């Protein structure tokens, strides 16, 4: 058979394992084009290795390695059975969780080392802010150690990360958590004749205790012949993207011997119990506990909400007056928030410009004034954070003393224990700010109510620019007398709903729900509202609801009784998964409703509506619904 024909057969069959017999000679490729799981290989000889512990952390399981390096190794020949050459093109998939590292300390994920001379044929090493890919270069009679360094790679932050290192010719690329790959170009192609004869694969070390892996290891896979990125990305959980994870890490492994049940490996969970106010519950807090000392309850985070484990049954029978706060003028809004290690605060949006709006701090069981702000018919405040920075966004409704119509973002100064002006943003009779995060980016949406007498104007979504530390315009959305924005997420989808109040002739207009798709908000659904002043999103178990506060039924030229204008129904909508729409669930009679708030007490769910006017009087009851 000719050499040309052999070459053609290789092109046709690609990486498929084939046998070609020529007389008494046969040929097979060095490895299968299947994932080669280093981690499964190192634990396969025994069901329990000394010094190997299975640990659950942040909702996923991994191995903590504490055995001697030799125990956590195996001969390369177990993987390279057909021949001893390492593949020219390949990718390595690693899922790790690394604690904080001191500067200049290096640790190894794995190495392939020759038994005699101790050469590192291949290896992966990391430090505080770098990742090093090591390989042995062979050219004729010359041999030397090569290293590819990826800088600015921060893996030692005690969070799960999945890395894909792909090698092809002169290209070495690295993708972290399904992000855009970083590429390094080599001076020469990766060696085609890297011989693994008489070598061992060491998991978590370089055959010695120095540089031993200190984190958790969940996945360590070699994929010959291709880049694994397209196989595991995109992914709803990119930090835990899987190509091949040992089965023992996918479920709590149990062995049954007679009536005895034992864990296959010593098992531990980084269980943390938080005391005090309700903490956040997200993927980062999965399997963590929260002890609510006021309710005498123990709760478990499932990644979405706190599930009661042990709880004293509580019922809300009534609420009673606790504290009166005297304000210098009509208060249009109130925001309550917690600054870690400082305490609870409440900030009022006061209508009058003098003395402005006040910030209160919870002290000795009551709120006392901490700081005053110069505001101009303030409508609302929004508390939000960007990493460790703490901000308040203020919506001003009228122009300042210089004739400028600006809303203001304030930043908390921990040394002065007060908020200082950080950035001003031009707005038009701003009614509300909404802050939210999508894919690690921070956004602010302002509800612009009107410009002069024109209510049909754009409201604006701003995006945080980490380079200059400022919010910049990202998207404009046409609104009609916008009064409120509400952001919420359902599964992987993010939504933003606007309360449109008045279009210049009528309050009976559509309010709109937008969905985040392709890096922008797009219209998802329109809902008929009547002077909508607020939206409230809430969840009850596996059901999702939106409540709208309708405040006014008015159309120019149509006369109505006063009570008919203000005594109108507000509506609760529920998401219908099949129809992929919010459908009407319940109507509730309200009196010029301006706000809904959802809260829970024990296992009970509540909605409270703020009624403001019944057509005759502002002295009307607001109502709590169970």
Coordinates of C-alpha atoms in Angstrom, one line a residue:
X1 CA 0.0 0.0 0.0
X2 CA 1.5 3.4 -1.0
X3 CA 2.5 6.1 1.4
X4 CA 0.1 8.4 -0.4
X5 CA -2.8 6.0 0.1
X6 CA -2.0 5.8 3.8
X7 CA -2.0 9.6 4.0
X8 CA -5.4 9.7 2.3
X9 CA -6.8 7.1 4.7
X10 CA -5.6 9.2 7.7
X11 CA -7.3 12.3 6.2
X12 CA -10.6 10.4 5.6
X13 CA -10.8 8.6 8.9
X14 CA -9.3 11.5 11.0
X15 CA -9.0 10.6 14.6
X16 CA -11.1 7.4 14.4
X17 CA -9.2 4.4 15.8
X18 CA -8.4 2.1 12.9
X19 CA -6.1 -0.8 12.2
X20 CA -4.4 -1.1 8.9
X21 CA -2.7 -4.4 8.2
X22 CA 0.1 -4.5 5.7
X23 CA 1.6 -8.0 5.6
X24 CA 2.5 -8.6 9.3
X25 CA 2.6 -4.9 10.2
X26 CA -0.2 -2.9 11.9
X27 CA -0.7 0.7 13.0
X28 CA -3.0 2.3 15.6
X29 CA -3.1 5.9 16.9
X30 CA -1.4 6.5 20.3
X31 CA -4.6 7.4 22.2
X32 CA -8.3 7.2 21.8
X33 CA -10.0 10.6 21.2
X34 CA -11.9 10.2 24.4
X35 CA -11.5 12.1 27.7
X36 CA -8.7 10.6 29.8
X37 CA -9.7 11.2 33.4
X38 CA -6.6 11.6 35.6
X39 CA -8.6 11.9 38.8
X40 CA -10.6 8.7 38.2
X41 CA -7.3 6.9 37.3
X42 CA -5.5 7.9 40.5
X43 CA -8.4 6.7 42.7
X44 CA -9.3 3.6 40.7
X45 CA -6.8 1.1 42.4
X46 CA -8.6 1.4 45.7
X47 CA -12.0 2.5 46.9
X48 CA -10.3 4.5 49.7
X49 CA -6.9 6.1 49.6
X50 CA -5.3 7.3 52.8
X51 CA -5.1 11.1 52.9
X52 CA -7.9 11.6 50.4
X53 CA -10.9 13.5 51.7
X54 CA -14.1 14.3 49.8
X55 CA -15.3 17.8 50.6
X56 CA -18.5 19.6 49.7
X57 CA -18.1 23.3 49.3
X58 CA -20.4 25.9 47.6
X59 CA -22.7 23.2 46.4
X60 CA -20.1 21.0 44.7
X61 CA -17.8 18.2 45.8
X62 CA -14.1 17.8 45.3
X63 CA -11.1 16.0 46.7
X64 CA -8.7 17.5 49.3
X65 CA -5.3 15.9 48.8
X66 CA -3.1 15.2 51.8
X67 CA -1.5 11.9 50.9
X68 CA 2.2 11.6 49.9
X69 CA 2.8 12.6 46.3
X70 CA 3.7 9.0 45.3
X71 CA 0.4 7.6 46.5
X72 CA -1.5 10.1 44.2
X73 CA 0.4 9.0 41.1
X74 CA 0.2 6.3 38.4
X75 CA 2.3 5.1 35.4
X76 CA 1.6 7.1 32.2
X77 CA 1.4 3.7 30.4
X78 CA -2.1 3.3 31.9
X79 CA -3.3 6.1 29.6
X80 CA -0.9 5.9 26.7
X81 CA -1.4 2.2 25.9
X82 CA -0.9 2.0 22.1
X83 CA 2.3 4.1 22.0
X84 CA 4.2 6.4 24.4
X85 CA 4.0 9.7 22.5
X86 CA 2.0 12.5 24.0
X87 CA -0.6 13.9 21.6
X88 CA 0.5 17.0 19.6
X89 CA -3.0 18.6 19.9
X90 CA -5.0 18.4 23.1
X91 CA -6.8 20.2 25.8
X92 CA -6.7 19.9 29.6
X93 CA -9.9 20.6 31.6
X94 CA -9.5 21.3 35.3
X95 CA -12.1 22.3 38.0
X96 CA -10.5 23.6 41.2
X97 CA -11.2 25.6 44.3
X98 CA -8.0 27.3 45.6
X99 CA -7.8 29.1 48.9
X100 CA -5.8 32.4 49.3
X101 CA -2.1 32.0 48.6
X102 CA 0.8 34.0 50.0
X103 CA 2.8 36.0 47.4
X104 CA 5.5 34.0 45.5
X105 CA 4.0 30.6 46.5
X106 CA 3.5 28.1 43.7
X107 CA 1.4 24.9 43.7
X108 CA 1.0 22.1 41.1
X109 CA -2.2 20.8 39.7
X110 CA -0.5 17.9 38.1
X111 CA 2.8 16.8 36.5
X112 CA 4.1 14.1 34.2
X113 CA 7.7 13.2 35.3
X114 CA 10.3 10.8 34.0
X115 CA 11.2 8.2 36.6
X116 CA 15.0 8.3 36.1
X117 CA 16.1 11.9 35.3
X118 CA 13.0 13.6 36.9
X119 CA 12.3 15.8 33.9
X120 CA 8.9 17.5 34.0
X121 CA 7.4 16.4 30.6
X122 CA 4.2 18.3 31.2
X123 CA 2.7 20.2 34.1
X124 CA 0.3 22.8 35.3
X125 CA 1.4 25.2 38.1
X126 CA -0.3 28.3 39.6
X127 CA 0.6 31.2 41.9
X128 CA -1.4 34.1 43.4
X129 CA -2.0 35.7 40.0
X130 CA -0.4 33.5 37.4
X131 CA -0.8 30.2 35.7
X132 CA 2.2 28.3 34.2
X133 CA 2.0 25.6 31.6
X134 CA 5.2 23.5 31.6
X135 CA 6.4 21.1 28.9
X136 CA 9.7 19.4 27.8
X137 CA 11.0 20.5 24.5
X138 CA 13.0 18.1 22.3
X139 CA 14.8 19.1 19.1
X140 CA 17.3 16.6 17.8
X141 CA 19.8 16.1 20.5
X142 CA 18.8 19.2 22.5
X143 CA 16.3 19.1 25.3
X144 CA 15.1 21.9 27.5
X145 CA 12.2 22.9 29.9
X146 CA 9.7 25.4 28.4
X147 CA 7.1 27.4 30.2
X148 CA 4.1 29.4 29.1
X149 CA 2.8 31.9 31.6
X150 CA -0.7 33.4 31.7
X151 CA -0.5 36.6 33.8
X152 CA -3.3 38.3 35.7
X153 CA -5.0 35.0 36.4
X154 CA -6.6 35.2 39.9
X155 CA -7.7 31.7 40.8
X156 CA -6.8 31.7 44.5
X157 CA -10.1 33.3 45.7
X158 CA -11.7 30.3 47.4
X159 CA -14.3 29.9 44.6
X160 CA -14.8 27.1 42.1
X161 CA -13.2 27.7 38.6
X162 CA -13.1 25.5 35.5
X163 CA -10.1 26.0 33.2
X164 CA -9.6 24.7 29.7
X165 CA -6.0 24.8 28.4
X166 CA -5.9 24.0 24.7
X167 CA -2.7 23.3 22.7
X168 CA -2.5 23.2 18.9
X169 CA 0.7 23.8 17.0
X170 CA 2.2 27.2 18.1
X171 CA -1.0 28.2 19.9
X172 CA -1.7 27.8 23.6
X173 CA -5.0 29.2 24.8
X174 CA -6.7 29.4 28.2
X175 CA -10.4 29.8 29.0
X176 CA -11.6 30.3 32.5
X177 CA -15.3 29.7 33.4
X178 CA -16.3 29.7 29.8
X179 CA -14.9 33.1 29.2
X180 CA -13.2 34.3 26.0
X181 CA -9.9 32.4 25.6
X182 CA -6.6 34.1 26.2
X183 CA -4.0 33.0 23.6
X184 CA -0.2 32.8 23.7
X185 CA 1.8 32.1 20.5
X186 CA 4.9 29.9 20.9
X187 CA 8.1 30.4 19.1
X188 CA 8.0 26.8 18.0
X189 CA 5.2 24.2 17.8
X190 CA 4.5 22.0 20.7
X191 CA 6.8 18.9 20.3
X192 CA 5.5 16.1 18.1
X193 CA 7.7 13.5 19.7
X194 CA 7.2 14.0 23.5
X195 CA 7.9 10.5 24.8
X196 CA 6.2 9.4 28.0
X197 CA 8.1 6.1 28.4
X198 CA 9.0 5.3 32.0
X199 CA 7.1 8.4 33.3
X200 CA 4.5 8.8 36.0
X201 CA 1.5 11.2 36.3
X202 CA 1.4 13.0 39.7
X203 CA -1.9 14.6 40.7
X204 CA -1.4 17.6 42.9
X205 CA 2.4 17.7 43.1
X206 CA 5.8 17.6 41.4
X207 CA 6.8 14.3 43.1
X208 CA 7.6 16.2 46.3
X209 CA 5.9 17.9 49.1
X210 CA 7.0 21.4 48.2
X211 CA 4.4 23.0 46.0
X212 CA 1.7 20.4 47.0
X213 CA -1.8 21.3 45.9
X214 CA -3.8 22.8 48.9
X215 CA -7.2 23.3 47.4
X216 CA -10.1 21.1 46.2
X217 CA -9.8 19.2 42.9
X218 CA -13.0 18.1 41.2
X219 CA -12.0 17.5 37.6
X220 CA -8.7 16.8 35.8
X221 CA -9.1 15.5 32.2
X222 CA -6.9 15.3 29.1
X223 CA -8.8 15.4 25.8
X224 CA -6.5 14.4 22.9
X225 CA -7.1 15.9 19.5
X226 CA -9.4 18.8 20.2
X227 CA -10.2 21.9 22.3
X228 CA -12.8 20.9 25.0
X229 CA -14.2 24.4 25.2
X230 CA -16.9 23.9 22.7
X231 CA -18.0 20.7 24.4
X232 CA -18.6 22.3 27.8
X233 CA -19.4 25.9 27.0
X234 CA -21.6 27.8 27.1
X235 CA -22.9 26.5 30.4
X236 CA -25.4 27.6 33.0
X237 CA -22.9 26.9 35.7
X238 CA -19.6 27.9 34.0
X239 CA -17.5 27.6 37.2
X240 CA -18.5 23.9 37.4
X241 CA -18.6 23.0 33.7
X242 CA -18.1 19.3 33.3
X243 CA -16.3 17.2 30.7
X244 CA -15.7 14.1 32.9
X245 CA -16.1 14.2 36.7
X246 CA -15.5 11.1 38.8
X247 CA -18.9 9.5 39.6
X248 CA -18.0 9.4 43.3
X249 CA -18.1 13.2 43.3
X250 CA -21.5 13.5 41.7
X251 CA -23.4 12.0 44.6
X252 CA -22.6 11.2 48.2
X253 CA -20.9 7.8 47.8
X254 CA -22.2 5.1 50.1
X255 CA -21.2 1.5 50.6
X256 CA -23.6 -1.0 52.2
X257 CA -22.1 -4.0 54.0
X258 CA -24.9 -5.9 55.7
X259 CA -26.8 -3.4 57.7
X260 CA -23.8 -0.9 58.0
X261 CA -23.6 2.2 55.8
X262 CA -20.3 3.9 55.5
X263 CA -18.9 6.7 53.4
X264 CA -16.5 5.5 50.7
X265 CA -14.2 8.4 51.5
X266 CA -13.8 10.5 54.6
X267 CA -16.4 13.2 53.9
X268 CA -16.7 16.8 55.2
X269 CA -18.6 19.9 54.2
X270 CA -17.4 23.4 54.8
X271 CA -20.5 24.1 56.8
X272 CA -20.9 27.6 58.0
X273 CA -23.7 28.9 60.2
X274 CA -24.4 32.6 59.9
X275 CA -26.1 34.4 62.8
X276 CA -28.2 37.6 62.8
X277 CA -30.0 39.3 59.9
X278 CA -30.9 37.3 56.8
X279 CA -27.9 37.0 54.6
X280 CA -28.0 36.5 50.8
X281 CA -28.7 33.1 49.3
X282 CA -27.1 32.4 45.9
X283 CA -24.8 29.7 44.3
X284 CA -22.0 30.9 46.5
X285 CA -23.9 30.1 49.7
X286 CA -25.3 26.7 48.7
X287 CA -25.4 24.3 51.6
X288 CA -24.7 27.1 54.2
X289 CA -26.8 27.5 57.3
X290 CA -28.4 30.6 58.7
X291 CA -29.6 30.8 62.3
X292 CA -32.3 33.4 62.8
X293 CA -32.1 34.1 66.5
X294 CA -35.2 36.3 66.5
X295 CA -37.4 33.6 65.1
X296 CA -35.3 30.8 66.7
X297 CA -35.1 29.1 63.3
X298 CA -32.3 27.2 61.4
X299 CA -32.4 27.6 57.6
X300 CA -30.4 26.0 54.7
X301 CA -29.6 27.8 51.4
X302 CA -30.5 25.9 48.3
X303 CA -28.9 28.5 46.0
X304 CA -32.2 30.4 45.6
X305 CA -33.8 30.8 49.0
X306 CA -33.5 29.9 52.6
X307 CA -35.3 26.6 53.4
X308 CA -36.5 26.1 57.0
X309 CA -34.8 23.1 58.7
X310 CA -35.8 23.8 62.3
X311 CA -38.2 26.6 62.9
X312 CA -40.7 27.8 65.4
X313 CA -44.0 28.4 63.7
X314 CA -44.8 32.1 63.6
X315 CA -48.0 33.9 62.7
X316 CA -48.3 37.6 62.0
X317 CA -51.5 38.5 63.9
X318 CA -51.0 42.2 63.9
X319 CA -48.4 45.0 63.7
X320 CA -48.2 47.9 66.1
X321 CA -46.6 51.3 66.0
X322 CA -43.0 51.2 67.0
X323 CA -41.4 54.6 66.2
X324 CA -42.5 57.8 64.6
X325 CA -40.0 59.8 62.6
X326 CA -40.8 63.5 62.3
X327 CA -39.8 64.7 58.8
X328 CA -39.5 68.3 57.7
X329 CA -41.8 67.7 54.7
X330 CA -43.8 65.1 52.9
X331 CA -41.7 62.0 52.4
X332 CA -41.9 60.4 48.9
X333 CA -39.8 57.3 49.6
X334 CA -37.9 55.3 52.2
X335 CA -34.9 52.9 51.7
X336 CA -33.7 50.7 54.5
X337 CA -30.4 48.9 54.2
X338 CA -27.5 47.3 56.1
X339 CA -23.9 48.3 55.9
X340 CA -21.8 45.3 57.1
X341 CA -20.0 45.8 60.4
X342 CA -21.7 49.2 60.8
X343 CA -25.4 48.6 61.1
X344 CA -28.9 49.4 59.7
X345 CA -29.8 52.7 58.1
X346 CA -32.9 54.3 56.7
X347 CA -32.8 57.2 54.2
X348 CA -35.9 59.4 53.5
X349 CA -36.7 61.1 50.2
X350 CA -38.2 64.4 51.4
X351 CA -40.1 66.6 49.0
X352 CA -39.0 70.0 50.3
X353 CA -35.5 71.2 49.4
X354 CA -34.7 72.5 52.8
X355 CA -33.4 71.0 55.0
X356 CA -33.3 68.3 52.4
X357 CA -33.5 64.5 53.0
X358 CA -32.2 62.7 56.1
X359 CA -30.2 59.5 56.7
X360 CA -31.0 57.7 59.9
X361 CA -28.9 55.1 61.7
X362 CA -30.3 52.3 64.0
X363 CA -28.9 53.1 67.5
X364 CA -30.0 51.7 70.8
X365 CA -33.2 50.2 69.3
X366 CA -34.4 53.2 67.3
X367 CA -33.5 55.3 64.2
X368 CA -31.6 58.6 64.9
X369 CA -30.4 61.2 62.3
X370 CA -26.9 60.5 61.0
X371 CA -26.6 62.8 58.0
X372 CA -28.5 65.4 55.8
X373 CA -28.4 65.6 52.0
X374 CA -29.2 68.5 49.8
X375 CA -32.1 67.2 47.6
X376 CA -34.5 68.7 45.1
X377 CA -38.0 67.3 45.5
X378 CA -36.4 63.9 46.2
X379 CA -38.5 61.0 45.0
X380 CA -36.6 57.8 45.8
X381 CA -33.3 56.3 47.0
X382 CA -31.6 53.1 45.9
X383 CA -28.9 51.3 47.9
X384 CA -26.5 49.0 46.0
X385 CA -23.0 47.7 46.1
X386 CA -20.2 47.1 43.6
X387 CA -17.8 44.6 45.2
X388 CA -16.9 46.2 48.5
X389 CA -18.0 49.7 47.5
X390 CA -21.3 51.0 48.9
X391 CA -23.5 53.5 47.0
X392 CA -26.8 55.4 47.3
X393 CA -28.6 56.7 44.1
X394 CA -30.9 59.6 44.6
X395 CA -33.8 60.5 42.2
X396 CA -34.3 64.3 42.1
X397 CA -37.6 65.5 40.6
X398 CA -36.7 69.2 40.0
X399 CA -33.8 71.4 39.1
X400 CA -31.1 72.5 41.6
X401 CA -30.1 76.0 42.6
X402 CA -28.0 76.3 39.4
X403 CA -30.9 75.4 37.2
X404 CA -29.6 71.9 36.4
X405 CA -31.7 68.8 36.6
X406 CA -29.4 66.2 38.1
X407 CA -29.8 63.1 40.1
X408 CA -26.9 62.1 42.4
X409 CA -24.9 58.9 43.3
X410 CA -23.3 59.0 46.7
X411 CA -20.6 56.7 48.0
X412 CA -20.1 55.5 51.6
X413 CA -16.9 56.8 53.2
X414 CA -16.0 54.4 56.1
X415 CA -13.5 56.8 57.7
X416 CA -15.9 59.7 57.8
X417 CA -18.9 57.4 58.4
X418 CA -21.0 59.3 55.9
X419 CA -22.0 59.3 52.2
X420 CA -20.2 61.7 49.9
X421 CA -21.2 62.8 46.4
X422 CA -19.6 60.6 43.8
X423 CA -21.3 61.2 40.4
X424 CA -24.2 63.3 39.0
X425 CA -26.4 62.2 36.1
X426 CA -28.7 64.4 34.1
X427 CA -32.3 63.2 34.5
X428 CA -35.8 64.4 33.7
X429 CA -38.2 64.6 36.7
X430 CA -36.7 61.3 37.9
X431 CA -39.0 59.1 39.9
X432 CA -37.0 56.0 40.7
X433 CA -33.7 54.2 40.4
X434 CA -33.2 50.5 40.1
X435 CA -29.8 48.8 40.6
X436 CA -29.0 45.3 39.4
X437 CA -26.3 42.9 38.3
X438 CA -26.2 40.8 35.2
X439 CA -23.2 38.4 34.3
X440 CA -21.0 40.3 36.7
X441 CA -21.8 43.7 35.3
X442 CA -23.6 46.5 37.4
X443 CA -26.4 48.5 35.9
X444 CA -28.6 51.5 37.1
X445 CA -32.0 52.2 35.5
X446 CA -33.6 55.6 36.0
X447 CA -37.3 56.2 35.5
X448 CA -37.6 59.6 33.8
X449 CA -41.1 60.9 34.3
X450 CA -41.4 63.9 32.0
X451 CA -39.5 66.7 30.3
X452 CA -41.5 69.9 30.7
X453 CA -45.0 68.8 29.8
X454 CA -43.9 65.9 27.6
X455 CA -44.3 62.5 29.4
X456 CA -43.3 60.4 26.4
X457 CA -39.6 60.4 26.8
X458 CA -36.7 58.0 27.2
X459 CA -35.7 56.4 30.4
X460 CA -32.1 55.3 30.6
X461 CA -30.1 52.3 31.7
X462 CA -26.5 53.0 32.8
X463 CA -23.7 50.6 33.0
X464 CA -20.7 50.7 35.4
X465 CA -17.4 51.2 33.6
X466 CA -14.8 49.6 35.9
X467 CA -12.0 51.4 34.0
X468 CA -13.0 54.9 34.9
X469 CA -15.2 54.1 37.9
X470 CA -18.3 55.8 36.5
X471 CA -21.7 54.9 35.2
X472 CA -22.2 55.4 31.5
X473 CA -25.3 55.3 29.3
X474 CA -25.9 51.8 28.0
X475 CA -29.5 51.7 26.6
X476 CA -32.5 54.0 26.3
X477 CA -36.1 52.7 26.6
X478 CA -39.2 54.8 25.5
X479 CA -41.5 55.3 28.5
X480 CA -44.6 57.3 29.3
X481 CA -44.6 59.1 32.6
X482 CA -42.3 56.4 34.1
X483 CA -42.7 56.0 37.8
X484 CA -40.9 52.8 38.8
X485 CA -38.5 50.1 37.5
X486 CA -38.4 46.6 39.0
X487 CA -35.7 44.1 38.1
X488 CA -36.0 40.4 38.7
X489 CA -34.5 37.0 37.6
X490 CA -36.2 33.7 36.9
X491 CA -33.7 30.9 36.4
X492 CA -31.1 32.2 33.9
X493 CA -33.4 35.0 32.6
X494 CA -33.3 38.6 33.7
X495 CA -36.3 40.9 33.4
X496 CA -36.9 44.7 33.9
X497 CA -40.5 46.0 34.2
X498 CA -41.5 49.7 34.0
X499 CA -44.6 51.3 35.5
X500 CA -45.9 53.8 32.9
X501 CA -48.2 56.3 34.5
X502 CA -49.4 58.9 32.0
X503 CA -48.9 59.5 28.2
X504 CA -50.2 63.1 28.2
X505 CA -53.9 62.2 27.6
X506 CA -54.6 59.1 29.7
X507 CA -53.4 57.0 32.6
X508 CA -55.0 53.9 30.9
X509 CA -51.8 52.8 29.1
X510 CA -49.5 49.8 28.6
X511 CA -46.7 49.1 31.0
X512 CA -43.9 46.9 29.6
X513 CA -41.9 43.9 30.7
X514 CA -38.4 43.6 29.1
X515 CA -36.2 40.6 29.0
X516 CA -32.3 40.6 28.7
X517 CA -31.3 39.0 25.4
X518 CA -28.0 39.4 23.5
X519 CA -26.7 42.1 25.8
X520 CA -29.7 44.3 25.7
X521 CA -33.3 44.5 27.1
X522 CA -36.0 43.5 24.6
X523 CA -39.8 43.7 24.9
X524 CA -41.2 40.6 26.5
X525 CA -44.8 41.5 27.3
X526 CA -47.1 44.5 27.6
X527 CA -49.8 44.9 30.4
X528 CA -52.6 47.4 30.6
X529 CA -52.3 49.5 33.7
X530 CA -54.1 52.5 35.2
X531 CA -51.6 55.1 36.4
X532 CA -49.2 52.4 37.4
X533 CA -46.9 53.7 40.2
X534 CA -45.1 50.5 41.3
X535 CA -44.3 46.9 40.5
X536 CA -43.4 44.2 43.0
X537 CA -41.9 40.9 42.0
X538 CA -42.1 38.0 44.5
X539 CA -41.8 34.2 44.7
X540 CA -43.9 31.7 46.6
X541 CA -42.1 28.4 46.5
X542 CA -41.9 27.6 42.8
X543 CA -44.4 30.2 41.6
X544 CA -43.5 33.7 40.4
X545 CA -45.7 36.8 40.7
X546 CA -45.8 40.4 39.7
X547 CA -48.1 42.9 41.5
X548 CA -48.9 46.3 40.0
X549 CA -50.1 49.3 42.0
X550 CA -52.6 51.2 40.0
X551 CA -53.1 54.8 41.2
X552 CA -55.4 56.7 38.9
X553 CA -58.1 56.1 36.2
X554 CA -58.1 59.2 34.2
X555 CA -58.5 60.2 30.5
X556 CA -58.6 63.8 29.2
X557 CA -62.2 64.8 28.3
X558 CA -63.9 62.0 30.2
X559 CA -65.6 63.0 33.4
X560 CA -65.8 60.5 36.2
X561 CA -66.8 60.4 39.9
X562 CA -63.8 61.1 42.1
X563 CA -64.2 57.7 43.8
X564 CA -64.1 56.0 40.3
X565 CA -60.8 57.7 39.5
X566 CA -59.0 56.5 42.6
X567 CA -60.9 53.4 43.9
X568 CA -59.6 51.0 41.3
X569 CA -58.3 47.5 41.3
X570 CA -54.6 46.7 41.4
X571 CA -53.6 43.4 39.9
X572 CA -51.4 40.4 40.7
X573 CA -50.0 38.5 37.8
X574 CA -48.5 35.0 37.8
X575 CA -46.0 33.6 35.3
X576 CA -47.4 30.8 33.2
X577 CA -44.4 28.7 32.2
X578 CA -46.3 27.0 29.3
X579 CA -47.6 30.3 27.8
X580 CA -44.4 32.1 28.7
X581 CA -46.5 35.1 29.8
X582 CA -47.6 36.7 33.1
X583 CA -51.3 36.1 33.4
X584 CA -53.8 37.8 35.7
X585 CA -54.1 35.9 39.0
X586 CA -56.0 38.2 41.3
X587 CA -57.5 41.7 41.4
X588 CA -57.5 43.7 44.7
X589 CA -59.4 46.9 45.3
X590 CA -57.0 49.7 46.2
X591 CA -57.2 53.5 46.7
X592 CA -54.7 55.3 44.6
X593 CA -52.1 52.6 45.5
X594 CA -48.5 53.9 45.3
X595 CA -46.5 50.9 46.5
X596 CA -46.6 47.1 47.1
X597 CA -44.2 45.3 49.4
X598 CA -43.8 41.5 49.8
X599 CA -42.5 39.9 53.0
X600 CA -42.6 36.6 54.9
X601 CA -43.0 35.7 58.6
X602 CA -42.2 32.1 59.3
X603 CA -43.9 30.0 56.6
X604 CA -46.5 32.7 55.9
X605 CA -46.4 35.1 52.9
X606 CA -47.7 38.7 53.0
X607 CA -48.3 41.6 50.7
X608 CA -48.9 45.1 52.0
X609 CA -50.3 47.9 49.8
X610 CA -49.8 51.6 50.5
X611 CA -53.1 53.3 49.7
X612 CA -52.9 57.1 49.4
X613 CA -56.2 58.7 48.4
X614 CA -59.9 57.6 48.0
X615 CA -61.1 60.6 46.1
X616 CA -62.2 62.5 49.2
X617 CA -59.4 62.1 51.8
X618 CA -55.8 61.2 52.1
X619 CA -56.6 59.5 55.5
X620 CA -57.1 56.0 54.2
X621 CA -56.1 52.6 55.5
X622 CA -53.3 50.6 53.9
X623 CA -53.8 46.9 54.1
X624 CA -51.7 43.8 54.7
X625 CA -52.8 40.6 52.8
X626 CA -51.9 37.1 53.8

